[in-house]
């Protein structure tokens, strides 16, 4: 696991969003990217899901997780991920299948500007629990002590 963009030197990277560059094993047949839980991503992967067939102009996500950690990967095409901790907002364009965006708990995320044929693969630290979501931005801010 190689951290590509670590926002602040000396910060614990598992508490900050950051890009992770995975291996890309190339040979004449093409490329392969392996991802091993707790080695290439900093948590045990308990669930994967992927978003595809995205309608033109559609936005996904629009929520925060209370405890879940995730890594998002553009395994095909590209899209924007906007992250917001209640105070600052940062955006990433994901477009390489061997680069993942680590998202810690308690970050509001919006995903938009999908290219045609984009596929967003999500690696998640836990099973699906609707109770782990903030789907209301004000409730999210309130939980962070910012409202
Ligand atoms: P939603 O959280 O709105 O998707 P996104 O984050 O991509 O915008 O989820 C869409 C629907 O899928 C919603 O009914 C919940 C359901 N869902 C599951 O059943 N399991 C899952 O792992 C996920 C991520 C969503």
mmCIF file of C-alpha atoms and ligand atoms in Angstrom:
data_model
loop_
_atom_site.group_PDB
_atom_site.id
_atom_site.type_symbol
_atom_site.label_atom_id
_atom_site.label_comp_id
_atom_site.label_asym_id
_atom_site.label_seq_id
_atom_site.Cartn_x
_atom_site.Cartn_y
_atom_site.Cartn_z
ATOM 1 C CA UNK A 1 0.000 0.000 0.000
ATOM 2 C CA UNK A 2 1.457 3.375 -0.991
ATOM 3 C CA UNK A 3 -0.173 6.588 0.155
ATOM 4 C CA UNK A 4 -0.237 8.879 -2.877
ATOM 5 C CA UNK A 5 -1.587 12.072 -1.382
ATOM 6 C CA UNK A 6 -1.265 12.418 2.328
ATOM 7 C CA UNK A 7 -2.833 15.759 3.242
ATOM 8 C CA UNK A 8 -0.724 16.561 6.294
ATOM 9 C CA UNK A 9 2.601 15.078 7.257
ATOM 10 C CA UNK A 10 2.509 13.495 10.686
ATOM 11 C CA UNK A 11 -1.251 13.000 10.801
ATOM 12 C CA UNK A 12 -2.596 9.525 11.368
ATOM 13 C CA UNK A 13 -3.560 8.699 7.804
ATOM 14 C CA UNK A 14 -6.405 6.462 8.919
ATOM 15 C CA UNK A 15 -8.252 9.549 10.213
ATOM 16 C CA UNK A 16 -7.805 11.553 7.011
ATOM 17 C CA UNK A 17 -9.073 10.886 3.500
ATOM 18 C CA UNK A 18 -6.239 9.873 1.216
ATOM 19 C CA UNK A 19 -5.498 8.171 -2.051
ATOM 20 C CA UNK A 20 -3.933 4.727 -2.037
ATOM 21 C CA UNK A 21 -2.033 3.404 -5.027
ATOM 22 C CA UNK A 22 -2.367 -0.339 -5.447
ATOM 23 C CA UNK A 23 -0.073 -2.619 -7.397
ATOM 24 C CA UNK A 24 -0.602 -2.839 -11.114
ATOM 25 C CA UNK A 25 0.773 -6.045 -12.547
ATOM 26 C CA UNK A 26 1.171 -5.638 -16.280
ATOM 27 C CA UNK A 27 2.041 -8.248 -18.862
ATOM 28 C CA UNK A 28 1.293 -8.595 -22.562
ATOM 29 C CA UNK A 29 -2.255 -9.778 -21.748
ATOM 30 C CA UNK A 30 -3.175 -6.640 -19.806
ATOM 31 C CA UNK A 31 -3.164 -5.494 -16.198
ATOM 32 C CA UNK A 32 -4.173 -6.926 -12.828
ATOM 33 C CA UNK A 33 -4.594 -5.118 -9.491
ATOM 34 C CA UNK A 34 -4.758 -7.214 -6.313
ATOM 35 C CA UNK A 35 -6.161 -5.705 -3.077
ATOM 36 C CA UNK A 36 -5.672 -7.506 0.225
ATOM 37 C CA UNK A 37 -7.693 -6.502 3.283
ATOM 38 C CA UNK A 38 -5.721 -5.009 6.169
ATOM 39 C CA UNK A 39 -2.653 -4.915 3.948
ATOM 40 C CA UNK A 40 -3.554 -2.784 0.943
ATOM 41 C CA UNK A 41 -6.531 -1.155 2.685
ATOM 42 C CA UNK A 42 -6.389 -0.255 6.394
ATOM 43 C CA UNK A 43 -9.391 -2.297 7.578
ATOM 44 C CA UNK A 44 -10.880 -5.776 7.303
ATOM 45 C CA UNK A 45 -13.180 -5.741 4.258
ATOM 46 C CA UNK A 46 -16.579 -7.154 5.256
ATOM 47 C CA UNK A 47 -18.569 -6.037 2.206
ATOM 48 C CA UNK A 48 -18.097 -4.913 -1.350
ATOM 49 C CA UNK A 49 -20.618 -3.304 -3.628
ATOM 50 C CA UNK A 50 -20.431 -1.468 -6.904
ATOM 51 C CA UNK A 51 -22.341 1.327 -8.552
ATOM 52 C CA UNK A 52 -22.837 1.133 -12.317
ATOM 53 C CA UNK A 53 -25.353 2.003 -15.054
ATOM 54 C CA UNK A 54 -25.393 5.499 -13.579
ATOM 55 C CA UNK A 55 -27.968 7.729 -15.249
ATOM 56 C CA UNK A 56 -26.721 10.817 -17.093
ATOM 57 C CA UNK A 57 -26.157 13.650 -14.632
ATOM 58 C CA UNK A 58 -27.060 11.539 -11.585
ATOM 59 C CA UNK A 59 -25.462 12.037 -8.169
ATOM 60 C CA UNK A 60 -24.979 9.201 -5.685
ATOM 61 C CA UNK A 61 -24.240 8.950 -1.973
ATOM 62 C CA UNK A 62 -25.288 12.146 -0.152
ATOM 63 C CA UNK A 63 -24.676 10.706 3.275
ATOM 64 C CA UNK A 64 -22.127 10.058 6.006
ATOM 65 C CA UNK A 65 -21.391 6.897 7.930
ATOM 66 C CA UNK A 66 -21.170 6.874 11.694
ATOM 67 C CA UNK A 67 -18.590 4.097 11.965
ATOM 68 C CA UNK A 68 -18.010 2.637 8.510
ATOM 69 C CA UNK A 69 -14.708 3.105 6.686
ATOM 70 C CA UNK A 70 -14.583 2.737 2.931
ATOM 71 C CA UNK A 71 -12.283 2.733 -0.059
ATOM 72 C CA UNK A 72 -13.787 3.787 -3.399
ATOM 73 C CA UNK A 73 -12.192 2.822 -6.712
ATOM 74 C CA UNK A 74 -13.052 3.827 -10.280
ATOM 75 C CA UNK A 75 -12.558 0.359 -11.763
ATOM 76 C CA UNK A 76 -13.908 1.758 -15.034
ATOM 77 C CA UNK A 77 -14.461 5.327 -16.214
ATOM 78 C CA UNK A 78 -14.252 8.237 -13.803
ATOM 79 C CA UNK A 79 -16.252 10.304 -11.318
ATOM 80 C CA UNK A 80 -15.871 12.998 -8.675
ATOM 81 C CA UNK A 81 -16.035 12.302 -4.943
ATOM 82 C CA UNK A 82 -16.666 15.319 -2.701
ATOM 83 C CA UNK A 83 -15.835 14.881 0.984
ATOM 84 C CA UNK A 84 -16.935 17.165 3.789
ATOM 85 C CA UNK A 85 -16.106 16.829 7.484
ATOM 86 C CA UNK A 86 -18.478 19.666 8.386
ATOM 87 C CA UNK A 87 -15.729 22.283 8.227
ATOM 88 C CA UNK A 88 -13.832 21.721 4.998
ATOM 89 C CA UNK A 89 -14.669 20.199 1.667
ATOM 90 C CA UNK A 90 -12.270 18.436 -0.668
ATOM 91 C CA UNK A 91 -12.830 16.785 -4.025
ATOM 92 C CA UNK A 92 -11.113 13.953 -5.799
ATOM 93 C CA UNK A 93 -11.498 12.802 -9.387
ATOM 94 C CA UNK A 94 -11.085 9.031 -9.455
ATOM 95 C CA UNK A 95 -10.149 7.629 -12.849
ATOM 96 C CA UNK A 96 -7.546 4.906 -12.343
ATOM 97 C CA UNK A 97 -8.437 1.315 -11.454
ATOM 98 C CA UNK A 98 -5.299 0.964 -9.328
ATOM 99 C CA UNK A 99 -6.023 4.000 -7.116
ATOM 100 C CA UNK A 100 -8.477 3.982 -4.223
ATOM 101 C CA UNK A 101 -9.829 6.811 -2.078
ATOM 102 C CA UNK A 102 -9.881 5.997 1.630
ATOM 103 C CA UNK A 103 -12.822 7.640 3.432
ATOM 104 C CA UNK A 104 -12.767 7.591 7.242
ATOM 105 C CA UNK A 105 -15.902 7.505 9.378
ATOM 106 C CA UNK A 106 -17.930 10.707 9.748
ATOM 107 C CA UNK A 107 -17.244 12.274 6.367
ATOM 108 C CA UNK A 108 -20.193 13.427 4.301
ATOM 109 C CA UNK A 109 -19.714 12.274 0.687
ATOM 110 C CA UNK A 110 -21.305 13.152 -2.625
ATOM 111 C CA UNK A 111 -20.376 11.394 -5.847
ATOM 112 C CA UNK A 112 -21.167 12.988 -9.207
ATOM 113 C CA UNK A 113 -19.932 13.793 -12.690
ATOM 114 C CA UNK A 114 -19.797 10.120 -13.713
ATOM 115 C CA UNK A 115 -18.329 9.402 -17.128
ATOM 116 C CA UNK A 116 -20.174 7.033 -19.417
ATOM 117 C CA UNK A 117 -19.663 3.415 -18.375
ATOM 118 C CA UNK A 118 -18.194 4.356 -14.989
ATOM 119 C CA UNK A 119 -18.110 1.689 -12.296
ATOM 120 C CA UNK A 120 -17.480 2.666 -8.666
ATOM 121 C CA UNK A 121 -16.269 -0.227 -6.554
ATOM 122 C CA UNK A 122 -16.678 0.246 -2.792
ATOM 123 C CA UNK A 123 -14.785 -1.746 -0.178
ATOM 124 C CA UNK A 124 -16.457 -1.385 3.205
ATOM 125 C CA UNK A 125 -15.378 -2.224 6.745
ATOM 126 C CA UNK A 126 -18.738 -3.644 7.787
ATOM 127 C CA UNK A 127 -21.955 -5.176 6.575
ATOM 128 C CA UNK A 128 -24.828 -2.935 5.497
ATOM 129 C CA UNK A 129 -26.627 -1.324 8.421
ATOM 130 C CA UNK A 130 -29.022 1.511 7.641
ATOM 131 C CA UNK A 131 -28.575 2.647 11.270
ATOM 132 C CA UNK A 132 -24.946 3.530 10.448
ATOM 133 C CA UNK A 133 -26.029 6.298 8.041
ATOM 134 C CA UNK A 134 -26.574 10.005 8.440
ATOM 135 C CA UNK A 135 -28.725 10.857 5.434
ATOM 136 C CA UNK A 136 -29.614 14.270 6.786
ATOM 137 C CA UNK A 137 -26.819 16.869 6.596
ATOM 138 C CA UNK A 138 -28.054 18.849 9.620
ATOM 139 C CA UNK A 139 -28.150 15.677 11.742
ATOM 140 C CA UNK A 140 -24.581 14.965 10.613
ATOM 141 C CA UNK A 141 -23.439 18.474 11.619
ATOM 142 C CA UNK A 142 -25.254 18.150 14.925
ATOM 143 C CA UNK A 143 -23.481 14.854 15.663
ATOM 144 C CA UNK A 144 -20.156 16.571 14.967
ATOM 145 C CA UNK A 145 -21.011 19.323 17.434
ATOM 146 C CA UNK A 146 -21.220 21.884 14.635
ATOM 147 C CA UNK A 147 -24.925 22.725 14.914
HETATM 148 P P1 LIG B 1 -27.785 4.269 -1.243
HETATM 149 O O1 LIG B 1 -27.096 4.342 0.083
HETATM 150 O O2 LIG B 1 -28.841 5.270 -1.525
HETATM 151 O O3 LIG B 1 -26.715 4.256 -2.437
HETATM 152 P P2 LIG B 1 -25.551 5.284 -2.793
HETATM 153 O O4 LIG B 1 -24.679 5.430 -1.614
HETATM 154 O O5 LIG B 1 -24.815 4.620 -3.891
HETATM 155 O O6 LIG B 1 -26.204 6.531 -3.269
HETATM 156 O O7 LIG B 1 -28.378 2.797 -1.410
HETATM 157 C C1 LIG B 1 -29.304 2.483 -2.413
HETATM 158 C C2 LIG B 1 -30.156 1.329 -1.913
HETATM 159 O O8 LIG B 1 -29.369 0.160 -1.783
HETATM 160 C C3 LIG B 1 -30.773 1.611 -0.545
HETATM 161 O O9 LIG B 1 -32.085 1.087 -0.566
HETATM 162 C C4 LIG B 1 -29.926 0.798 0.396
HETATM 163 C C5 LIG B 1 -29.459 -0.350 -0.460
HETATM 164 N N1 LIG B 1 -28.136 -0.902 -0.092
HETATM 165 C C6 LIG B 1 -28.064 -2.200 0.357
HETATM 166 O O10 LIG B 1 -29.070 -2.924 0.488
HETATM 167 N N2 LIG B 1 -26.836 -2.718 0.662
HETATM 168 C C7 LIG B 1 -25.709 -1.991 0.537
HETATM 169 O O11 LIG B 1 -24.586 -2.496 0.827
HETATM 170 C C8 LIG B 1 -25.813 -0.625 0.081
HETATM 171 C C9 LIG B 1 -24.586 0.230 -0.070
HETATM 172 C C10 LIG B 1 -27.053 -0.126 -0.226
#
